[in-house]
mmCIF file of C-alpha atoms in Angstrom:
data_model
loop_
_atom_site.group_PDB
_atom_site.id
_atom_site.type_symbol
_atom_site.label_atom_id
_atom_site.label_comp_id
_atom_site.label_asym_id
_atom_site.label_seq_id
_atom_site.Cartn_x
_atom_site.Cartn_y
_atom_site.Cartn_z
ATOM 1 C CA MET A 1 4.271 -35.465 0.185
ATOM 2 C CA ASN A 2 1.302 -37.776 -0.289
ATOM 3 C CA SER A 3 -1.476 -37.340 -2.829
ATOM 4 C CA ILE A 4 -3.498 -35.031 -0.541
ATOM 5 C CA ASP A 5 -0.490 -32.727 -0.064
ATOM 6 C CA ARG A 6 0.134 -32.602 -3.809
ATOM 7 C CA TYR A 7 -3.538 -31.837 -4.384
ATOM 8 C CA MET A 8 -3.392 -28.997 -1.840
ATOM 9 C CA ALA A 9 -0.233 -27.652 -3.479
ATOM 10 C CA ARG A 10 -1.998 -27.458 -6.864
ATOM 11 C CA LEU A 11 -5.070 -25.811 -5.349
ATOM 12 C CA ILE A 12 -2.945 -23.113 -3.704
ATOM 13 C CA ALA A 13 -0.533 -22.506 -6.585
ATOM 14 C CA VAL A 14 -3.050 -21.284 -9.176
ATOM 15 C CA PRO A 15 -4.738 -18.477 -7.154
ATOM 16 C CA LEU A 16 -1.423 -17.543 -5.510
ATOM 17 C CA ILE A 17 0.409 -16.991 -8.802
ATOM 18 C CA SER A 18 -2.649 -15.348 -10.373
ATOM 19 C CA THR A 19 -2.990 -12.922 -7.462
ATOM 20 C CA LEU A 20 0.682 -11.976 -7.613
ATOM 21 C CA LEU A 21 0.561 -11.341 -11.350
ATOM 22 C CA ILE A 22 -2.713 -9.409 -11.287
ATOM 23 C CA SER A 23 -1.765 -7.248 -8.297
ATOM 24 C CA ALA A 24 1.657 -6.474 -9.767
ATOM 25 C CA MET A 25 0.138 -5.607 -13.147
ATOM 26 C CA LEU A 26 -2.513 -3.342 -11.635
ATOM 27 C CA LEU A 27 0.000 -1.477 -9.487
ATOM 28 C CA VAL A 28 2.450 -1.162 -12.380
ATOM 29 C CA LEU A 29 -0.226 0.098 -14.781
ATOM 30 C CA ASP A 30 -1.397 2.657 -12.230
ATOM 31 C CA ARG A 31 2.125 4.011 -11.796
ATOM 32 C CA MET A 32 3.029 3.680 -15.488
ATOM 33 C CA LEU A 33 0.691 6.469 -16.587
ATOM 34 C CA ARG A 34 2.136 8.878 -14.033
ATOM 35 C CA LEU A 35 5.698 7.933 -14.941
ATOM 36 C CA PHE A 36 5.056 8.476 -18.645
ATOM 37 C CA GLU A 37 3.667 11.918 -17.846
ATOM 38 C CA PHE A 38 6.618 12.718 -15.586
ATOM 39 C CA VAL A 39 9.220 11.573 -18.125
ATOM 40 C CA ALA A 40 7.489 13.450 -20.940
ATOM 41 C CA THR A 41 7.374 16.627 -18.847
ATOM 42 C CA GLU A 42 11.073 16.368 -17.998
ATOM 43 C CA GLY A 43 11.943 15.570 -21.624
ATOM 44 C CA GLY A 44 13.709 12.288 -20.887
ATOM 45 C CA PRO A 45 13.871 9.137 -23.026
ATOM 46 C CA VAL A 46 10.872 6.796 -22.885
ATOM 47 C CA SER A 47 13.085 3.799 -22.093
ATOM 48 C CA VAL A 48 13.717 5.148 -18.591
ATOM 49 C CA VAL A 49 10.064 4.442 -17.705
ATOM 50 C CA TRP A 50 10.687 0.684 -17.839
ATOM 51 C CA ARG A 51 13.773 1.029 -15.646
ATOM 52 C CA MET A 52 11.797 3.013 -13.068
ATOM 53 C CA LEU A 53 8.973 0.457 -13.078
ATOM 54 C CA ALA A 54 11.466 -2.377 -12.616
ATOM 55 C CA ASN A 55 12.859 -0.624 -9.542
ATOM 56 C CA LEU A 56 9.350 -0.169 -8.121
ATOM 57 C CA LEU A 57 8.429 -3.837 -8.530
ATOM 58 C CA PRO A 58 10.112 -5.023 -5.256
ATOM 59 C CA GLU A 59 8.079 -2.440 -3.330
ATOM 60 C CA TYR A 60 4.857 -3.798 -4.835
ATOM 61 C CA LEU A 61 5.852 -7.389 -4.119
ATOM 62 C CA GLY A 62 6.401 -6.529 -0.448
ATOM 63 C CA LEU A 63 2.619 -6.268 -0.024
ATOM 64 C CA GLY A 64 1.576 -8.450 -2.962
ATOM 65 C CA ILE A 65 3.269 -11.609 -1.640
ATOM 66 C CA PRO A 66 1.302 -11.732 1.672
ATOM 67 C CA ILE A 67 -1.968 -11.055 -0.166
ATOM 68 C CA GLY A 68 -1.144 -13.749 -2.716
ATOM 69 C CA LEU A 69 -0.355 -16.273 0.025
ATOM 70 C CA MET A 70 -3.537 -15.373 1.863
ATOM 71 C CA LEU A 71 -5.821 -15.687 -1.149
ATOM 72 C CA GLY A 72 -4.079 -18.832 -2.392
ATOM 73 C CA CYS A 73 -4.642 -20.688 0.887
ATOM 74 C CA LEU A 74 -8.109 -19.223 1.460
ATOM 75 C CA LEU A 75 -9.458 -20.102 -1.996
ATOM 76 C CA ALA A 76 -8.009 -23.608 -1.705
ATOM 77 C CA PHE A 77 -9.852 -24.280 1.570
ATOM 78 C CA ARG A 78 -12.970 -22.575 0.216
ATOM 79 C CA ARG A 79 -13.000 -24.930 -2.754
ATOM 80 C CA LEU A 80 -12.551 -27.946 -0.482
ATOM 81 C CA ALA A 81 -15.425 -26.743 1.703
ATOM 82 C CA THR A 82 -17.910 -25.850 -1.033
ATOM 83 C CA SER A 83 -17.295 -29.117 -2.903
ATOM 84 C CA SER A 84 -17.739 -31.191 0.315
ATOM 85 C CA GLU A 85 -14.207 -32.580 -0.069
ATOM 86 C CA LEU A 86 -13.320 -31.055 3.276
ATOM 87 C CA ASP A 87 -16.093 -33.057 4.971
ATOM 88 C CA VAL A 88 -14.688 -36.262 3.499
ATOM 89 C CA LEU A 89 -11.154 -35.427 4.641
ATOM 90 C CA ARG A 90 -12.393 -34.605 8.120
ATOM 91 C CA ALA A 91 -14.435 -37.823 8.228
ATOM 92 C CA VAL A 92 -11.370 -39.977 7.560
ATOM 93 C CA GLY A 93 -9.497 -38.329 10.447
ATOM 94 C CA ILE A 94 -7.462 -35.598 8.711
ATOM 95 C CA SER A 95 -7.483 -32.507 10.915
ATOM 96 C CA TYR A 96 -7.199 -28.877 9.906
ATOM 97 C CA THR A 97 -3.717 -28.788 11.396
ATOM 98 C CA ARG A 98 -2.620 -31.660 9.152
ATOM 99 C CA LEU A 99 -4.064 -29.885 6.120
ATOM 100 C CA LEU A 100 -1.943 -26.833 6.961
ATOM 101 C CA LYS A 101 1.265 -28.708 6.172
ATOM 102 C CA VAL A 102 1.443 -27.527 2.549
ATOM 103 C CA PRO A 103 0.252 -23.954 3.270
ATOM 104 C CA PHE A 104 3.058 -23.623 5.799
ATOM 105 C CA MET A 105 5.555 -24.827 3.189
ATOM 106 C CA TYR A 106 4.371 -22.015 0.947
ATOM 107 C CA ALA A 107 4.475 -19.589 3.879
ATOM 108 C CA LEU A 108 8.058 -20.541 4.742
ATOM 109 C CA ALA A 109 9.294 -20.150 1.170
ATOM 110 C CA LEU A 110 7.432 -16.884 0.539
ATOM 111 C CA ALA A 111 8.454 -15.449 3.915
ATOM 112 C CA ALA A 112 12.116 -16.086 3.057
ATOM 113 C CA LEU A 113 11.586 -14.469 -0.345
ATOM 114 C CA ASN A 114 9.794 -11.498 1.203
ATOM 115 C CA LEU A 115 12.558 -11.087 3.789
ATOM 116 C CA ALA A 116 15.146 -10.940 1.005
ATOM 117 C CA ILE A 117 13.041 -8.410 -0.903
ATOM 118 C CA VAL A 118 12.184 -5.979 1.915
ATOM 119 C CA GLY A 119 15.486 -6.474 3.707
ATOM 120 C CA PHE A 120 17.992 -6.249 0.861
ATOM 121 C CA VAL A 121 16.507 -5.843 -2.644
ATOM 122 C CA GLN A 122 13.984 -3.097 -1.948
ATOM 123 C CA PRO A 123 16.493 -0.607 -0.398
ATOM 124 C CA TRP A 124 18.728 -0.800 -3.460
ATOM 125 C CA SER A 125 15.851 -0.620 -5.931
ATOM 126 C CA ARG A 126 14.383 2.380 -4.116
ATOM 127 C CA TYR A 127 17.739 4.161 -4.257
ATOM 128 C CA ASN A 128 18.051 3.414 -7.988
ATOM 129 C CA TYR A 129 14.533 4.764 -8.534
ATOM 130 C CA GLU A 130 15.338 8.017 -6.730
ATOM 131 C CA GLN A 131 18.556 8.304 -8.722
ATOM 132 C CA LEU A 132 16.647 7.993 -12.000
ATOM 133 C CA ARG A 133 14.221 10.706 -10.850
ATOM 134 C CA PHE A 134 17.143 12.973 -9.980
ATOM 135 C CA GLU A 135 18.835 12.408 -13.330
ATOM 136 C CA LEU A 136 15.588 13.134 -15.150
ATOM 137 C CA ARG A 137 15.086 16.390 -13.286
ATOM 138 C CA SER A 138 18.693 17.484 -13.795
ATOM 139 C CA GLY A 139 18.809 16.423 -17.448
ATOM 140 C CA ALA A 140 21.677 13.977 -16.973
ATOM 141 C CA LEU A 141 19.742 11.289 -18.881
ATOM 142 C CA GLY A 142 19.740 13.404 -21.986
ATOM 143 C CA ALA A 143 16.753 15.683 -22.125
ATOM 144 C CA SER A 144 15.107 15.874 -25.506
ATOM 145 C CA ILE A 145 14.420 19.135 -27.329
ATOM 146 C CA LYS A 146 10.700 19.737 -27.600
ATOM 147 C CA VAL A 147 9.580 20.950 -30.988
ATOM 148 C CA GLY A 148 7.953 24.372 -30.906
ATOM 149 C CA GLU A 149 9.016 25.134 -27.322
ATOM 150 C CA PHE A 150 11.943 26.922 -25.713
ATOM 151 C CA THR A 151 14.276 24.389 -24.112
ATOM 152 C CA SER A 152 16.917 25.492 -21.593
ATOM 153 C CA PHE A 153 20.235 23.679 -21.242
ATOM 154 C CA GLY A 154 21.595 25.027 -18.013
ATOM 155 C CA ALA A 155 21.569 28.755 -17.274
ATOM 156 C CA LYS A 156 23.551 29.865 -20.331
ATOM 157 C CA MET A 157 21.725 28.417 -23.322
ATOM 158 C CA THR A 158 18.183 28.398 -24.698
ATOM 159 C CA MET A 159 17.099 26.679 -27.908
ATOM 160 C CA ARG A 160 13.957 26.469 -30.008
ATOM 161 C CA ILE A 161 13.312 24.120 -32.944
ATOM 162 C CA GLU A 162 10.360 24.662 -35.273
ATOM 163 C CA GLU A 163 10.404 21.281 -37.016
ATOM 164 C CA SER A 164 12.147 17.925 -36.642
ATOM 165 C CA LYS A 165 12.381 15.171 -39.275
ATOM 166 C CA ASP A 166 14.094 11.812 -39.669
ATOM 167 C CA GLU A 167 14.049 11.127 -35.884
ATOM 168 C CA GLY A 168 15.808 14.383 -35.069
ATOM 169 C CA ARG A 169 18.518 14.164 -37.709
ATOM 170 C CA LYS A 170 17.072 17.045 -39.746
ATOM 171 C CA LEU A 171 16.108 20.167 -37.829
ATOM 172 C CA SER A 172 14.666 23.376 -39.254
ATOM 173 C CA GLY A 173 13.561 26.767 -37.978
ATOM 174 C CA ILE A 174 16.360 27.023 -35.415
ATOM 175 C CA PHE A 175 16.905 29.699 -32.779
ATOM 176 C CA VAL A 176 19.763 29.571 -30.265
ATOM 177 C CA GLN A 177 20.691 32.077 -27.573
ATOM 178 C CA MET A 178 23.721 31.455 -25.409
ATOM 179 C CA MET A 179 26.422 33.127 -23.337
ATOM 180 C CA THR A 180 30.074 32.828 -24.343
ATOM 181 C CA LYS A 181 32.916 32.192 -21.888
ATOM 182 C CA ASP A 182 33.582 35.931 -21.518
ATOM 183 C CA GLY A 183 29.916 36.578 -20.666
ATOM 184 C CA THR A 184 28.778 38.103 -23.955
ATOM 185 C CA PRO A 185 25.449 37.045 -25.494
ATOM 186 C CA VAL A 186 25.173 35.324 -28.869
ATOM 187 C CA ALA A 187 21.950 34.816 -30.796
ATOM 188 C CA VAL A 188 21.740 32.571 -33.846
ATOM 189 C CA THR A 189 18.923 31.830 -36.272
ATOM 190 C CA ALA A 190 19.270 29.249 -39.039
ATOM 191 C CA GLN A 191 17.146 27.605 -41.664
ATOM 192 C CA SER A 192 18.315 24.059 -40.816
ATOM 193 C CA GLY A 193 20.888 22.179 -38.773
ATOM 194 C CA GLN A 194 21.981 18.955 -37.157
ATOM 195 C CA PHE A 195 23.936 17.804 -34.111
ATOM 196 C CA LEU A 196 27.367 16.224 -34.565
ATOM 197 C CA ARG A 197 29.788 14.603 -32.157
ATOM 198 C CA SER A 198 33.143 16.147 -31.362
ATOM 199 C CA ASP A 199 36.429 14.845 -29.974
ATOM 200 C CA ASP A 200 35.617 16.485 -26.644
ATOM 201 C CA PRO A 201 32.955 14.425 -24.783
ATOM 202 C CA ASP A 202 31.826 17.595 -22.984
ATOM 203 C CA VAL A 203 31.122 19.507 -26.210
ATOM 204 C CA ILE A 204 28.818 18.816 -29.150
ATOM 205 C CA ILE A 205 28.810 20.555 -32.529
ATOM 206 C CA PHE A 206 25.603 22.094 -33.843
ATOM 207 C CA ARG A 207 26.110 22.514 -37.598
ATOM 208 C CA LEU A 208 23.841 25.296 -38.845
ATOM 209 C CA GLN A 209 23.037 26.173 -42.461
ATOM 210 C CA ASN A 210 21.736 29.386 -44.040
ATOM 211 C CA GLY A 211 21.428 31.597 -41.020
ATOM 212 C CA THR A 212 22.404 34.753 -39.160
ATOM 213 C CA LEU A 213 24.574 35.197 -36.055
ATOM 214 C CA VAL A 214 24.362 38.234 -33.794
ATOM 215 C CA HIS A 215 27.182 38.784 -31.276
ATOM 216 C CA GLN A 216 26.989 41.572 -28.707
ATOM 217 C CA ASP A 217 30.629 42.333 -27.848
ATOM 218 C CA LYS A 218 31.426 44.234 -24.647
ATOM 219 C CA GLY A 219 33.877 46.519 -26.423
ATOM 220 C CA SER A 220 31.421 47.630 -29.105
ATOM 221 C CA PRO A 221 28.034 49.319 -28.665
ATOM 222 C CA VAL A 222 26.886 47.944 -32.006
ATOM 223 C CA PRO A 223 26.356 44.163 -32.235
ATOM 224 C CA ARG A 224 28.156 42.266 -34.949
ATOM 225 C CA VAL A 225 25.944 40.533 -37.480
ATOM 226 C CA LEU A 226 27.209 37.595 -39.524
ATOM 227 C CA THR A 227 25.323 35.898 -42.334
ATOM 228 C CA PHE A 228 26.557 32.404 -43.077
ATOM 229 C CA THR A 229 25.908 29.444 -45.303
ATOM 230 C CA THR A 230 27.416 26.876 -42.920
ATOM 231 C CA HIS A 231 28.481 27.512 -39.348
ATOM 232 C CA ASN A 232 29.635 25.077 -36.648
ATOM 233 C CA LEU A 233 28.425 26.193 -33.243
ATOM 234 C CA PRO A 234 30.199 24.434 -30.347
ATOM 235 C CA ILE A 235 27.793 23.853 -27.460
ATOM 236 C CA PRO A 236 29.295 22.912 -24.087
ATOM 237 C CA LEU A 237 27.223 20.298 -22.311
ATOM 238 C CA PRO A 238 26.043 21.398 -18.854
ATOM 239 C CA LYS A 239 27.691 19.907 -15.800
ATOM 240 C CA TYR A 240 25.355 18.017 -13.487
ATOM 241 C CA GLU A 241 25.874 17.469 -9.804
ATOM 242 C CA GLN A 242 26.294 13.950 -8.522
ATOM 243 C CA PHE A 243 23.436 12.160 -6.798
ATOM 244 C CA ARG A 244 23.751 11.577 -3.073
ATOM 245 C CA THR A 245 25.095 8.318 -1.692
ATOM 246 C CA ARG A 246 22.727 5.555 -0.618
ATOM 247 C CA GLY A 247 21.513 5.465 2.963
ATOM 248 C CA GLY A 248 20.155 8.980 3.337
ATOM 249 C CA LYS A 249 16.741 7.496 4.174
ATOM 250 C CA ASN A 250 15.731 4.432 6.184
ATOM 251 C CA ILE A 251 13.852 3.031 3.203
ATOM 252 C CA GLU A 252 17.216 2.820 1.390
ATOM 253 C CA ARG A 253 18.975 0.918 4.195
ATOM 254 C CA THR A 254 19.184 -2.841 4.412
ATOM 255 C CA LEU A 255 18.217 -4.758 7.560
ATOM 256 C CA PRO A 256 21.826 -5.174 8.811
ATOM 257 C CA GLU A 257 22.446 -1.450 8.272
ATOM 258 C CA LEU A 258 19.312 -0.556 10.237
ATOM 259 C CA ALA A 259 20.369 -2.883 13.071
ATOM 260 C CA VAL A 260 23.846 -1.327 13.237
ATOM 261 C CA ILE A 261 22.529 2.238 13.326
ATOM 262 C CA GLY A 262 19.874 1.325 15.894
ATOM 263 C CA ARG A 263 22.562 0.029 18.302
ATOM 264 C CA ASN A 264 25.221 2.638 17.546
ATOM 265 C CA PRO A 265 25.599 5.022 20.540
ATOM 266 C CA GLN A 266 27.394 7.538 18.316
ATOM 267 C CA SER A 267 24.321 8.016 16.139
ATOM 268 C CA SER A 268 21.795 10.660 17.074
ATOM 269 C CA GLU A 269 18.761 9.637 19.063
ATOM 270 C CA GLU A 270 16.490 10.397 16.100
ATOM 271 C CA ASP A 271 18.513 8.147 13.787
ATOM 272 C CA ARG A 272 18.495 5.318 16.329
ATOM 273 C CA GLU A 273 14.739 5.484 16.900
ATOM 274 C CA THR A 274 13.817 5.735 13.213
ATOM 275 C CA SER A 275 16.202 2.896 12.314
ATOM 276 C CA ARG A 276 14.844 0.638 15.053
ATOM 277 C CA ALA A 277 11.274 1.412 13.974
ATOM 278 C CA ALA A 278 12.034 0.573 10.340
ATOM 279 C CA PHE A 279 13.879 -2.622 11.377
ATOM 280 C CA HIS A 280 10.999 -3.944 13.514
ATOM 281 C CA PHE A 281 8.420 -2.881 10.907
ATOM 282 C CA ARG A 282 10.006 -5.073 8.241
ATOM 283 C CA LEU A 283 10.440 -8.029 10.600
ATOM 284 C CA ALA A 284 6.840 -7.778 11.846
ATOM 285 C CA GLU A 285 5.570 -7.745 8.250
ATOM 286 C CA VAL A 286 7.530 -10.905 7.420
ATOM 287 C CA VAL A 287 6.707 -12.822 10.616
ATOM 288 C CA SER A 288 2.987 -12.069 10.223
ATOM 289 C CA MET A 289 2.985 -14.215 7.073
ATOM 290 C CA PHE A 290 3.106 -17.332 9.261
ATOM 291 C CA LEU A 291 -0.313 -16.387 10.670
ATOM 292 C CA LEU A 292 -1.947 -16.235 7.247
ATOM 293 C CA PRO A 293 -2.533 -20.008 6.820
ATOM 294 C CA PHE A 294 -4.486 -20.059 10.113
ATOM 295 C CA LEU A 295 -6.490 -17.015 9.013
ATOM 296 C CA ALA A 296 -7.119 -18.584 5.602
ATOM 297 C CA VAL A 297 -8.789 -21.616 7.232
ATOM 298 C CA ALA A 298 -10.940 -19.456 9.514
ATOM 299 C CA LEU A 299 -12.168 -17.235 6.684
ATOM 300 C CA GLY A 300 -12.118 -19.726 3.815
ATOM 301 C CA VAL A 301 -14.523 -22.289 5.252
ATOM 302 C CA PRO A 302 -18.049 -20.814 5.017
ATOM 303 C CA PRO A 303 -20.982 -21.992 7.175
ATOM 304 C CA LYS A 304 -22.945 -24.999 6.025
ATOM 305 C CA ARG A 305 -25.319 -24.390 3.101
ATOM 306 C CA SER A 306 -23.627 -21.053 2.459
ATOM 307 C CA THR A 307 -21.641 -19.958 -0.601
ATOM 308 C CA SER A 308 -20.956 -16.412 0.594
ATOM 309 C CA ALA A 309 -17.603 -14.882 -0.357
ATOM 310 C CA LEU A 310 -17.529 -12.642 2.695
ATOM 311 C CA GLY A 311 -14.376 -14.355 3.960
ATOM 312 C CA VAL A 312 -12.443 -13.371 0.826
ATOM 313 C CA PHE A 313 -13.405 -9.734 1.315
ATOM 314 C CA LEU A 314 -12.583 -9.800 5.030
ATOM 315 C CA SER A 315 -9.179 -11.374 4.417
ATOM 316 C CA ILE A 316 -8.064 -8.535 2.152
ATOM 317 C CA VAL A 317 -9.460 -5.932 4.546
ATOM 318 C CA MET A 318 -7.663 -7.494 7.514
ATOM 319 C CA ILE A 319 -4.292 -7.715 5.741
ATOM 320 C CA VAL A 320 -4.427 -4.157 4.422
ATOM 321 C CA THR A 321 -5.649 -2.820 7.780
ATOM 322 C CA TYR A 322 -2.875 -4.619 9.661
ATOM 323 C CA HIS A 323 -0.322 -3.241 7.172
ATOM 324 C CA LYS A 324 -1.608 0.318 7.714
ATOM 325 C CA ILE A 325 -1.550 -0.141 11.491
ATOM 326 C CA ASN A 326 2.079 -1.247 11.223
ATOM 327 C CA GLU A 327 2.882 1.830 9.148
ATOM 328 C CA PHE A 328 1.289 4.000 11.833
ATOM 329 C CA GLY A 329 3.213 2.093 14.510
ATOM 330 C CA GLN A 330 6.447 2.687 12.625
ATOM 331 C CA SER A 331 5.780 6.442 12.490
ATOM 332 C CA PHE A 332 4.735 6.450 16.154
ATOM 333 C CA GLY A 333 7.847 4.522 17.205
ATOM 334 C CA ALA A 334 10.142 6.697 15.066
ATOM 335 C CA SER A 335 8.843 9.817 16.798
ATOM 336 C CA GLY A 336 10.177 8.545 20.133
ATOM 337 C CA ALA A 337 6.780 8.712 21.841
ATOM 338 C CA VAL A 338 6.803 4.943 22.434
ATOM 339 C CA ASP A 339 9.383 2.198 22.094
ATOM 340 C CA PRO A 340 9.416 0.760 18.530
ATOM 341 C CA ILE A 341 9.227 -2.781 19.917
ATOM 342 C CA LEU A 342 5.943 -1.990 21.669
ATOM 343 C CA ALA A 343 4.617 0.049 18.729
ATOM 344 C CA LEU A 344 5.206 -2.788 16.212
ATOM 345 C CA TRP A 345 5.006 -6.031 18.160
ATOM 346 C CA GLY A 346 2.022 -4.924 20.257
ATOM 347 C CA PRO A 347 -0.330 -4.851 17.224
ATOM 348 C CA PHE A 348 1.276 -8.103 16.049
ATOM 349 C CA SER A 349 0.412 -9.790 19.360
ATOM 350 C CA LEU A 350 -3.199 -8.616 19.115
ATOM 351 C CA PHE A 351 -3.437 -9.745 15.503
ATOM 352 C CA CYS A 352 -1.908 -13.108 16.434
ATOM 353 C CA ALA A 353 -4.388 -13.569 19.312
ATOM 354 C CA LEU A 354 -7.330 -12.754 17.012
ATOM 355 C CA VAL A 355 -6.163 -15.143 14.293
ATOM 356 C CA MET A 356 -5.500 -18.011 16.703
ATOM 357 C CA TRP A 357 -8.918 -17.519 18.342
ATOM 358 C CA MET A 358 -10.598 -17.657 14.947
ATOM 359 C CA TYR A 359 -8.649 -20.799 14.028
ATOM 360 C CA TYR A 360 -9.499 -22.450 17.354
ATOM 361 C CA GLN A 361 -13.190 -21.778 16.766
ATOM 362 C CA ILE A 362 -13.200 -23.392 13.326
ATOM 363 C CA ALA A 363 -10.857 -26.300 14.140
ATOM 364 C CA TYR A 364 -11.676 -27.372 17.690
ATOM 365 C CA VAL A 365 -15.145 -26.041 18.596
ATOM 366 C CA PRO A 366 -17.952 -28.298 17.261
ATOM 367 C CA GLY A 367 -19.993 -26.262 14.807
ATOM 368 C CA GLY A 368 -17.771 -23.260 15.441
ATOM 369 C CA GLN A 369 -17.799 -20.519 12.846
ATOM 370 C CA PRO A 370 -15.796 -17.361 13.757
ATOM 371 C CA ILE A 371 -17.576 -15.199 11.199
ATOM 372 C CA GLY A 372 -20.973 -16.888 11.462
ATOM 373 C CA GLY A 373 -22.663 -13.738 12.811
ATOM 374 C CA LEU A 374 -21.175 -11.619 10.038
ATOM 375 C CA GLU A 375 -22.294 -14.186 7.465
ATOM 376 C CA LYS A 376 -25.909 -13.937 8.687
ATOM 377 C CA MET A 377 -25.818 -10.125 8.643
ATOM 378 C CA PHE A 378 -24.282 -10.140 5.157
ATOM 379 C CA SER A 379 -26.925 -12.582 3.901
ATOM 380 C CA LYS A 380 -29.785 -10.467 5.276
ATOM 381 C CA LEU A 381 -28.268 -7.287 3.823
ATOM 382 C CA THR A 382 -27.900 -8.944 0.418
ATOM 383 C CA LYS A 383 -31.523 -10.091 0.418
ATOM 384 C CA PHE A 384 -32.677 -6.627 1.489
ATOM 385 C CA VAL A 385 -30.749 -4.919 -1.318
ATOM 386 C CA LEU A 386 -31.911 -7.407 -3.932
ATOM 387 C CA ARG A 387 -35.518 -7.110 -2.776
ATOM 388 C CA TYR A 388 -35.637 -3.367 -3.404
ATOM 389 C CA LEU A 389 -33.773 -3.239 -6.674
ATOM 390 C CA PRO A 390 -36.021 -1.853 -9.464
ATOM 391 C CA GLY A 391 -35.961 -5.045 -11.543
ATOM 392 C CA ARG A 392 -36.532 -7.212 -8.492
ATOM 393 C CA ARG A 393 -39.485 -5.117 -7.336
ATOM 394 C CA ARG A 394 -41.178 -5.425 -10.753
ATOM 395 C CA LYS A 395 -40.736 -9.192 -10.647
ATOM 396 C CA LEU A 396 -42.295 -9.315 -7.164
ATOM 397 C CA ARG A 397 -45.286 -7.288 -8.377
ATOM 398 C CA ARG A 398 -45.777 -9.646 -11.334
ATOM 399 C CA ASP A 399 -45.614 -12.655 -9.009
ATOM 400 C CA GLU A 400 -48.190 -11.062 -6.664
ATOM 401 C CA ALA A 401 -50.517 -10.217 -9.582
ATOM 402 C CA ALA A 402 -50.253 -13.764 -10.923
ATOM 403 C CA ALA A 403 -51.088 -15.168 -7.484
#
């Protein structure tokens, strides 16, 4: 790499890394609030929120990496253009294609990383995320007892705690209602208590102090009432069903697994079509990253004497729109209405043709500007809006009065 390539690498690295970090942080913060609410509602430990966010991060990177590559290359070429450095490079015989050497190095490395994420890491992380959600809903992560509310542990026990101190070590105002093994109800109230471990991992001891126990025996019409100073109440922990095995959904299958199912004649037609659609969707998303350097040049170089940032806005719109079209194509191909290859690679071919036409206009047509018309419309719209803003209109009136 010569000095120009190293300079391009530095120009691309800063916005690329910044975009990845900012997009990941925004997506994580948006989901974090909902996860905190979900975990608090289910009564699970707060630490599980960070585990769930970590398993969602590969899904966010699947879209964040292409956007980061796009903005990194685009802002680098925009800086070269607005500072007239691009004119100097072009004057000494360096073409746009030569300047794309470093962007394509980034594209190759990030495409390989994205392929590993969407093809292998994301299926496992998605499965782990769903497993954590299941364990929270079932209580297998250790549901906490909410103070002042009735908390159910399975179908045979309900508990209510009035007050908790010392991080749950000292409990007071206790009410417990449970069913014994022979199906008789037991109700217990106590002034205070604490949980203790037992030798049996499936049973915990709830040591109660200064309370009353009411046992309704089947053989006696009158319940038995026991007043105690200290009473150890064994509480069997509920049994939770096991979570399903991985691979129940296409989003949890790796690329090789999708390819095997898509070619397996023993699989149902629905499984084959959905697997093929998911397989081609992931490949199309990765391959489209090699078009982004061309698109970055076409949108990053504004017209002469223009500093409009319209190209930055259009780049994000085009990437997100293409991603949504691919998602629609995946659903359309999975339904069996059209072959998944046509549903996914057809939009890719159109997107590729559009990008290459835009690059040809900027690189090989003298004075060519693929978004020149949009730039003029955007400039006129901006002037129109600014002209009729309240502050702007007052300034115009003052200028007219002074004249």
